[in-house]
XYZ file of C-alpha atoms in Angstrom:
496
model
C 17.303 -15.204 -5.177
C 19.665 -17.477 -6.997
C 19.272 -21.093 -7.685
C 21.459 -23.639 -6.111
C 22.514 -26.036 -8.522
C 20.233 -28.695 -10.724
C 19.067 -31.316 -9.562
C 16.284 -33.523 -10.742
C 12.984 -33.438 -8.411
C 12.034 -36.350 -6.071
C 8.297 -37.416 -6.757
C 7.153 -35.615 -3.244
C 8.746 -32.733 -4.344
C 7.114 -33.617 -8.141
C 3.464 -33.729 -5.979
C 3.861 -30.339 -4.040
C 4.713 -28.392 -7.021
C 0.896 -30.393 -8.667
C -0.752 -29.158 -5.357
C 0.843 -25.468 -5.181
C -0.676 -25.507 -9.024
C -3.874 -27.056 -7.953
C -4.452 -24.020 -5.214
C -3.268 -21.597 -7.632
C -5.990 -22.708 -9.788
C -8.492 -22.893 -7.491
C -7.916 -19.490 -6.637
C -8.235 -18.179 -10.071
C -11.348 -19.999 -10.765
C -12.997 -18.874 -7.769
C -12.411 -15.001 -9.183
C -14.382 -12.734 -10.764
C -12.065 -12.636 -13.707
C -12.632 -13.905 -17.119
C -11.462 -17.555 -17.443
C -8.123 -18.129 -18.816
C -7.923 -21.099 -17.211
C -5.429 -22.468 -20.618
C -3.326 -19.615 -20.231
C -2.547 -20.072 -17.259
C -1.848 -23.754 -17.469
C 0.040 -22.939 -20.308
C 2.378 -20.362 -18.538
C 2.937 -22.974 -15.725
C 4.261 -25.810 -18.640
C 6.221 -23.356 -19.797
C 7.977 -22.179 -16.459
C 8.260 -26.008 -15.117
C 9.628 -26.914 -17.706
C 12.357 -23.878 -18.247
C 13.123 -24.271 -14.033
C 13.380 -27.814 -14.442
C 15.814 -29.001 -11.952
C 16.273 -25.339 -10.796
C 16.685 -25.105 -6.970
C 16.158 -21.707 -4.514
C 19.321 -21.299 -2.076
C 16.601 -23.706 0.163
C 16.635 -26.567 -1.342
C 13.349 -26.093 -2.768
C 11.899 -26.486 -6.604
C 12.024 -22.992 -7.922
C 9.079 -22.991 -9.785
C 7.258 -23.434 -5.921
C 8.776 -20.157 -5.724
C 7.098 -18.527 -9.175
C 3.961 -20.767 -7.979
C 3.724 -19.140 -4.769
C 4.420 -15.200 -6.313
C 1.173 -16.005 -8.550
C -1.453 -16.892 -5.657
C -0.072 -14.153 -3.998
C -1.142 -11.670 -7.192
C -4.599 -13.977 -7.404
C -5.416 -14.559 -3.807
C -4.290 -11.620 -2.166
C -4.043 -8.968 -4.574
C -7.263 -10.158 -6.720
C -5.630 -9.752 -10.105
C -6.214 -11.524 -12.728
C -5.056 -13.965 -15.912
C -2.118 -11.422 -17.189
C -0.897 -10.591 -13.707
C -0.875 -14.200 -13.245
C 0.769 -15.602 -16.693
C 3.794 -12.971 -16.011
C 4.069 -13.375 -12.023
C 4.519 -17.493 -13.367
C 7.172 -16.670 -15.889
C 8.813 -13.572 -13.475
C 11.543 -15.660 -12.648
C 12.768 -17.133 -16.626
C 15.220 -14.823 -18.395
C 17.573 -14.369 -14.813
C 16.932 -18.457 -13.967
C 16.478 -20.349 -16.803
C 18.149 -20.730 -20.536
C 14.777 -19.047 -21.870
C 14.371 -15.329 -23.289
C 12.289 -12.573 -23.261
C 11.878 -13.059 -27.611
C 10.835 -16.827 -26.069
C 7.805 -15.190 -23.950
C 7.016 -13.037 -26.908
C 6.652 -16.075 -29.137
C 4.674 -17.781 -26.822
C 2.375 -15.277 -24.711
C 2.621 -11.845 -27.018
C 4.250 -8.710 -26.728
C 1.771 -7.215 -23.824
C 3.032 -10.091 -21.018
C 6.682 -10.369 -22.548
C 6.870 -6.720 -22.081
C 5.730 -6.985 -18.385
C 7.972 -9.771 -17.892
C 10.798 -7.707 -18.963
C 10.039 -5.006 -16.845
C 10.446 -7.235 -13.919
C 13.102 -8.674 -14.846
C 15.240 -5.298 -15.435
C 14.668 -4.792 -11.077
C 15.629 -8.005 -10.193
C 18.760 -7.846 -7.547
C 18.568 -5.130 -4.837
C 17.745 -1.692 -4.784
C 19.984 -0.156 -1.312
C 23.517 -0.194 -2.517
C 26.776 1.614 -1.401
C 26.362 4.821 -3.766
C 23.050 7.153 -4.200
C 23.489 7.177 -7.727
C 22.832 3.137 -7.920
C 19.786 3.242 -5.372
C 18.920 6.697 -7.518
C 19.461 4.093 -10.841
C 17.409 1.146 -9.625
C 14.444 3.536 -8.199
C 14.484 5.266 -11.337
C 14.307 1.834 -12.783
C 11.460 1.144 -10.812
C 9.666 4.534 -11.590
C 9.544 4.069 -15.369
C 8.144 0.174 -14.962
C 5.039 1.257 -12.630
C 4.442 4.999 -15.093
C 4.663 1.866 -18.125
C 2.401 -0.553 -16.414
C 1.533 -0.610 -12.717
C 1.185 -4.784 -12.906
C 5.081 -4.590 -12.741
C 5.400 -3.318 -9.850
C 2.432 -5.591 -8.505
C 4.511 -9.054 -9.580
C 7.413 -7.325 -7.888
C 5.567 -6.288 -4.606
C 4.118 -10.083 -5.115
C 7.566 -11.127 -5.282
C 9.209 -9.443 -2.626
C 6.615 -10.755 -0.453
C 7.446 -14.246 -1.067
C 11.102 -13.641 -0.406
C 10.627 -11.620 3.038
C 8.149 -14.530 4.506
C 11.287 -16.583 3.545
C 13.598 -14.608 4.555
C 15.331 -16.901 7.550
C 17.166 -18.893 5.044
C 19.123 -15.883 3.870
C 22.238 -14.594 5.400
C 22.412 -12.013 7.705
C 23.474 -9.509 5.187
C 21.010 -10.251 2.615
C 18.448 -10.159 5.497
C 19.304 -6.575 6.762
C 19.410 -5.778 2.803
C 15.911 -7.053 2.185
C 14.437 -5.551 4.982
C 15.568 -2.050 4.949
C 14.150 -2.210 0.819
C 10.907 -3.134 2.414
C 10.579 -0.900 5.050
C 11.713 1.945 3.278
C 10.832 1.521 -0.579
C 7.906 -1.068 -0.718
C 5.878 -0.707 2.100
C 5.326 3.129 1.557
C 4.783 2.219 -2.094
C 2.175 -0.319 -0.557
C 0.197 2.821 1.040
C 0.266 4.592 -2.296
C -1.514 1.918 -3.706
C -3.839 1.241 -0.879
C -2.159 -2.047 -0.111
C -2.969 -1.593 3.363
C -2.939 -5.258 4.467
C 0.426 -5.774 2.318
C 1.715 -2.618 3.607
C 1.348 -4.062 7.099
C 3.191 -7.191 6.461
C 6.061 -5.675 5.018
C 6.569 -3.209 7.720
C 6.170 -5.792 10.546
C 8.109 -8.725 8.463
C 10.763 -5.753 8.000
C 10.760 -4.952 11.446
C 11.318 -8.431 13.184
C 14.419 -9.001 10.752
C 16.007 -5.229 11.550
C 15.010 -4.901 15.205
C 14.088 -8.297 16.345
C 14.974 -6.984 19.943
C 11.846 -4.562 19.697
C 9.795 -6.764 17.700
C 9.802 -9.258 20.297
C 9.295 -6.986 22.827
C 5.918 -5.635 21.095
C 4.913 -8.799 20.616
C 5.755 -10.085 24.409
C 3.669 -7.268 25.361
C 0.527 -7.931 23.298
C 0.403 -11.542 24.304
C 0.470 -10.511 28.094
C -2.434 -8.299 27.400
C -4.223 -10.533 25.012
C -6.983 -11.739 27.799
C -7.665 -8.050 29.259
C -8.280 -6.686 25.233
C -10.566 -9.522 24.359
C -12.465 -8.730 28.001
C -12.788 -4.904 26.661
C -13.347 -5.899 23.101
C -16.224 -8.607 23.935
C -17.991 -5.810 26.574
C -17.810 -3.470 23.777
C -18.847 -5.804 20.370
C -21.534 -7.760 21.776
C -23.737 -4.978 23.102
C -23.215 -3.125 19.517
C -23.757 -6.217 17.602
C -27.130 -6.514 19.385
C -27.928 -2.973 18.251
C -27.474 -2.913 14.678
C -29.091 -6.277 14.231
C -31.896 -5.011 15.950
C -31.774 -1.966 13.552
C -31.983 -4.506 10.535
C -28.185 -3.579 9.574
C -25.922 -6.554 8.460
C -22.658 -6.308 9.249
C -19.676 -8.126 10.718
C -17.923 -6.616 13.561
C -14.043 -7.870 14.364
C -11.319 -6.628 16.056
C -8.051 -4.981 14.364
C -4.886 -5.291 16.552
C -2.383 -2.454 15.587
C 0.558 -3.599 13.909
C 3.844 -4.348 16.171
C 5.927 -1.928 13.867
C 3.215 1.095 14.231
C 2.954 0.599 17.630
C 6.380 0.245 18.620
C 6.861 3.616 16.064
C 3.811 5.400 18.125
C 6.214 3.888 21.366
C 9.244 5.827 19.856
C 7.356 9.018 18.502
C 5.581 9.883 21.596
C 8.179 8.451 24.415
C 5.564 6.404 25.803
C 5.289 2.758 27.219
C 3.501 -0.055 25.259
C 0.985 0.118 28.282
C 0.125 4.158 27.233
C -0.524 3.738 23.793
C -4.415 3.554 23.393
C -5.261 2.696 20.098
C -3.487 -0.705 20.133
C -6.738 -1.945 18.721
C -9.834 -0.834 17.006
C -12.981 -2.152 16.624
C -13.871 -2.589 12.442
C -17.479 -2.190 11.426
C -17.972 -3.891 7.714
C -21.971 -3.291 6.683
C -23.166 -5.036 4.081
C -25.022 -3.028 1.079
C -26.816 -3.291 -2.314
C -26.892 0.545 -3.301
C -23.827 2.603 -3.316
C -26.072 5.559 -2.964
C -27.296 4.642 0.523
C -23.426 3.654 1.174
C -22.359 6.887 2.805
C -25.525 7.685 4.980
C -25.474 4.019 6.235
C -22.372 4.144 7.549
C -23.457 8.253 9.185
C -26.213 5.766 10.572
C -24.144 3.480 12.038
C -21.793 6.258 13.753
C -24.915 7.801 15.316
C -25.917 4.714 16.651
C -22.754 3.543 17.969
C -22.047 6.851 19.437
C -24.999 7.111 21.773
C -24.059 7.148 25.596
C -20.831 7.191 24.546
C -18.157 10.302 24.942
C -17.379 10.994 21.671
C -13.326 11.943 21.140
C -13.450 15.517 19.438
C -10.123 15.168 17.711
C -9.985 11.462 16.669
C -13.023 11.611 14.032
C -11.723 11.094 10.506
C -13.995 11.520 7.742
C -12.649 9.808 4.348
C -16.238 9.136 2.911
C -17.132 11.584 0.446
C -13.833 12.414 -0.538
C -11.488 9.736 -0.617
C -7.597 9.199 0.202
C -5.467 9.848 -2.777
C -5.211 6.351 -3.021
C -8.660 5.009 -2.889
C -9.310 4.659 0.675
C -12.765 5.302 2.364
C -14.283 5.183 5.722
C -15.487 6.793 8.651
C -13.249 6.308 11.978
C -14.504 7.330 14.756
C -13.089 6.812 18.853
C -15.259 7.143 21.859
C -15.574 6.001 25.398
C -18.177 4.777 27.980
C -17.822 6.879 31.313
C -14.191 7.057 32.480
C -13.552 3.387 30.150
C -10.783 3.192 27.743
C -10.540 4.900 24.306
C -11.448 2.307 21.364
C -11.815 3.381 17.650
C -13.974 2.364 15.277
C -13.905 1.815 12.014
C -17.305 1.943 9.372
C -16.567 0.834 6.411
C -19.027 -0.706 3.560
C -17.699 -4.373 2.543
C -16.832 -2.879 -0.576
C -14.520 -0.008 1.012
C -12.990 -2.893 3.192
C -11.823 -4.535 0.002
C -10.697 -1.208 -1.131
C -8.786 -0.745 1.992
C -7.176 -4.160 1.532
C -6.962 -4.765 -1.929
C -6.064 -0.764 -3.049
C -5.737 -0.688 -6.871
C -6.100 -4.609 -7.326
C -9.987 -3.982 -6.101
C -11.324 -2.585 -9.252
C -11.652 -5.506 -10.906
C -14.158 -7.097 -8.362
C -16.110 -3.728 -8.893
C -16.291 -3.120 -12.495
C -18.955 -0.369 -11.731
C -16.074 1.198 -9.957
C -12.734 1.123 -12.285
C -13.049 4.518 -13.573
C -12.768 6.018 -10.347
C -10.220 3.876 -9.306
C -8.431 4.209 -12.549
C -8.273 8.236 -12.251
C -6.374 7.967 -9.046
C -4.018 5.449 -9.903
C -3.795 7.835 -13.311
C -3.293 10.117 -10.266
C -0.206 8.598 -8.662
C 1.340 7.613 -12.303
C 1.490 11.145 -13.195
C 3.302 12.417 -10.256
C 5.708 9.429 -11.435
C 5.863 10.498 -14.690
C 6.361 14.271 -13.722
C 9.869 13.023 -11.499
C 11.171 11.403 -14.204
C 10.832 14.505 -16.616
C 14.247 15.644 -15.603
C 16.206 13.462 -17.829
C 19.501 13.679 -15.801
C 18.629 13.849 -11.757
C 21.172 14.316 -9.573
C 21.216 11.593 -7.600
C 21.034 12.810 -4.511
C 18.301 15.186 -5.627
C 16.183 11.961 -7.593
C 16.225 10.522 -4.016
C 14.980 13.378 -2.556
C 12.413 13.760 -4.949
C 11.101 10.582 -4.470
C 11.155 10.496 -0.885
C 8.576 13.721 -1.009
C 6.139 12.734 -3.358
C 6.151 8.910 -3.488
C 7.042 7.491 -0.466
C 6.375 10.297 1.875
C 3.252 9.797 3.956
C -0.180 12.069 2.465
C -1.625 14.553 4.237
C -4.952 16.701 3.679
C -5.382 20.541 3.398
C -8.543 22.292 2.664
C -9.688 24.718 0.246
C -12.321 27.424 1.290
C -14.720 25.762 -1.032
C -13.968 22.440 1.221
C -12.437 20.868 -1.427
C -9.907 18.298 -0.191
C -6.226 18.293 -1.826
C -4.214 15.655 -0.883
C -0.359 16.126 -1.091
C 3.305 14.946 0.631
C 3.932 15.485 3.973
C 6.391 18.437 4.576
C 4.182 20.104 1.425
C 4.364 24.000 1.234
C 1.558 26.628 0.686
C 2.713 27.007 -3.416
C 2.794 22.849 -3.689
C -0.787 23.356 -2.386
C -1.108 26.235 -5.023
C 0.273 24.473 -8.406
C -2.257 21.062 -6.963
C -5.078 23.391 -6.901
C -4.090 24.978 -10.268
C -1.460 26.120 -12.421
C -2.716 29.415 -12.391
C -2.936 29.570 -8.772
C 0.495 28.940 -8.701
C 2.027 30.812 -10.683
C 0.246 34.005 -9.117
C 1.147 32.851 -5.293
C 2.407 34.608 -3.308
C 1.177 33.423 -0.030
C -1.569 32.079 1.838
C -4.283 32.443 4.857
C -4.566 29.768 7.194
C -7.325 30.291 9.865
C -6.473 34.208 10.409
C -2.875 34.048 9.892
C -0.955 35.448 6.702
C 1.835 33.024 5.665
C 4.318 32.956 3.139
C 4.475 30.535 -0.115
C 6.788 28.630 1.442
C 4.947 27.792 4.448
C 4.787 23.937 5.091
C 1.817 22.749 5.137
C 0.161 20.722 7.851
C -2.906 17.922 7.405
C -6.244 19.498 8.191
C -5.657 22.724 7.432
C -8.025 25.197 5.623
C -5.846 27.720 3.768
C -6.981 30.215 1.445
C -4.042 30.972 -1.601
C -3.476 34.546 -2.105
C -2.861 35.631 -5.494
C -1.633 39.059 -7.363
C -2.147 39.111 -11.065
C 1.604 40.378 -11.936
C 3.605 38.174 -9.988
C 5.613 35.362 -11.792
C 7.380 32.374 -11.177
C 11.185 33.145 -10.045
C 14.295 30.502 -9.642
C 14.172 31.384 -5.789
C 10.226 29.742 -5.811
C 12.135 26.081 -6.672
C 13.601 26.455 -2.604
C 9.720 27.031 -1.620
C 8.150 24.117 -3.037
C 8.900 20.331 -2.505
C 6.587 18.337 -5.241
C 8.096 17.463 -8.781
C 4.423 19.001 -10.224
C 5.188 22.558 -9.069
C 8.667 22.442 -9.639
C 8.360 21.099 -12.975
C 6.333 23.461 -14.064
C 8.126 26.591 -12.277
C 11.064 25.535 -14.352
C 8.966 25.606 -17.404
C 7.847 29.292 -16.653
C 11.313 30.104 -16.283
């Protein structure tokens, strides 16, 4: 957003921008991260003084604005001094008389370099021509494959601006929202953001269809009473049983968001009052060993599920292997008698700040980074491997990106029950190259169940299939039509 023009600050305005600093602070301090407690009060001197005078279209101070961007990266993300320093000084180069060679003097090359990257995807993404969105996503690309805290600030950023958003104009707000429901809340999921993936989708939502927002909303708020009635006859009684099982845990309810349950509306043709899984019940446990982690929460199932009907197509088991992007728990929905469906969800309280935090979570569980490290390593790669072709068409870039970034994951199956997560709308020979090059380049179909089907076959979540290999065959220019993911055809075109 661009600053109005200068102005000095009142001394309220002087006091809110000590207080925002204050809770910033307090925040920080109250982390697990090393204390840098200098640096950052020495990246806030620096900004207040450089946006000195600066004002948002608002009104308001705009270093409340760089203020607010860095408890979003501490408090709700759980990053730490760096992700801090450069979500502080996000704002300088575009809104201030300072440089990038003035962060470098003053912080070092690592944050200056961050900075920068943030910097170069300031302005909007969704323009009139593919080839600038296919530009500025490219843009965006090569910051997160350079350092993934770029694209945090940004997220961090965005954030700020959409809870903000009323101030706007109506173009600017249509603008803003379509980026977020389309570019950053899918790049949320990727990340495990799952909390911030909500809030962009719903904040998103109410600005492009406030119509159907309110409508969702009207609805839930007529039905709060009866939910808490069917909530409260199922918590209590299951409270009672795992505390009298010696298991500590908090149980709380999850209302659906408004935008996936006005999508689940839409998808399925179905009234607000037929959708069943507008809330779930969440099951956190509380444990020492991560050994005992995944029978606990088998424990907990088994317990929860007696004299209940258990639903045989609603169990989803992400507990020994993992979403692609970190996420792990056991959901389960079941029913007492002819009562109404409810899920639940088991998680451990470290997979809950997993779920929440994505990524950001590895630095409360140092024990844990490696892991976490290999699948963001994970998603990088499949960054790095789009941008290999050094001149996309731009139509084609978008395309690429909308399959294996921002398209939704699904699961497939190996006959050794290995799990292989790739894009939705993923063909047997994407499955093939994930598996292994080899594999892929020796494809030439696969077995799902009892049914032959060609390498182009797309692929559906759940599904065991068996590749089918012949020793001669070779990668051909009509196998690019057959595959969707930039691995597989990356490397088809470097067979051929």
């Amino acid at each position: 957003m661009n600053e109005s023009a200068s102005r000095a600050f009142s001394p309220d305005e002087e006091r809110t921008i000590d207080l925002a600093y204050e809770e910033l602070l307090r925040s920080y301090v109250g982390s697990r991260h090393r204390r840098k407690v200098e640096l950052v009060g020495k990246a806030f001197r620096f900004a207040r003084t450089a946006h000195e005078g600066c004002r948002r279209n608002d009104g308001s101070p705009y270093i409340l604005h760089a203020l607010a961007v860095a408890l979003i990266c501490s408090r709700e993300l759980g990053l730490g001094s760096t992700t801090i320093v450069c979500a502080l000084l996000h704002d300088i180069e575009e809104h201030s008389d300072r440089s990038i060679a003035d962060i470098e003097a003053n912080f070092g090359r690592r944050i200056s370099s961050i900075v920068s990257g943030i910097t170069k995807l300031s302005g909007g993404i969704f323009g009139h021509a593919a080839e600038t969105q296919a530009m500025k996503l490219r843009d965006m690309m090569m910051s997160m494959s350079t350092d993934v805290r770029v694209i945090l600030v940004k997220m961090a950023d965005r954030m700020h601006n959409l809870r903000n958003i009323s101030t706007q104009r109506p173009e600017r707000r249509r603008r803003v929202a379509r980026e977020s429901l389309y570019v950053y809340a899918p790049l949320a999921e990727r990340l495990g953001l799952f909390s911030m993936k909500s809030e962009f989708e719903d904040l998103a939502f109410r600005c492009e269809n406030p119509e159907g927002y309110d409508m969702v909303c009207r609805k839930l708020e007529q039905s709060v009473d009866e939910r808490q009635r069917i909530v409260d006859s199922f918590v209590e009684p299951l409270r009672v049983r795992l505390e009298a099982e010696g298991i500590r845990c908090e149980i709380k309810a999850r209302v659906k968001s408004v935008y996936s349950i006005f999508r689940k509306m839409q998808k399925k043709g179905i009234p607000f009052e037929e959708v069943y899984d507008v809330y779930a019940v969440r099951v956190i446990f509380e444990n020492d060993d991560d050994s005992l982690e995944e029978p606990l929460a088998r424990r907990i199932a088994d317990i929860i599920s007696e004299g209940r009907e258990l639903h045989p197509d609603r169990t989803r088991d992400w507990l020994h292997t993992p979403k692609a992007n970190g996420y792990r728990a056991l959901h389960i929905t079941l029913r007492r008698g002819s009562g109404r469906w409810t899920e639940v969800q088991i998680r451990s309280r470290k997979m809950d700040d997993i779920a929440e935090l994505g990524y950001a979570a590895h630095w409360k569980y140092k024990d844990g980074v490696q892991t976490d490290t290999e699948r963001l390593d994970h998603l990088v790669n499949s960054v790095k491997e789009i941008l290999a072709n050094p001149q996309p068409n731009a139509v084609d870039f978008l395309d690429t990106l909308r399959f294996n970034i921002f398209a939704k994951q699904i699961y497939v199956f190996t006959p050794d029950g290995d799990l292989i997560g790739v894009p939705s709308g993923a063909t047997v020979l994407d499955m093939a190259y994930a598996a292994g090059d080899w594999l892929g380049d020796h494809c030439i179909g696969g077995k799902i169940g009892r049914r032959l089907v060609g390498p182009e076959h797309t692929l559906e979540s759940g599904d065991l299939v068996e590749i089918i290999t012949v020793g001669c065959v070779a990668p051909e220019e009509s196998w690019l039509a057959k595959c969707v993911t930039a691995h597989a055809r990356n490397i088809i075109k470097s067979r051929l």
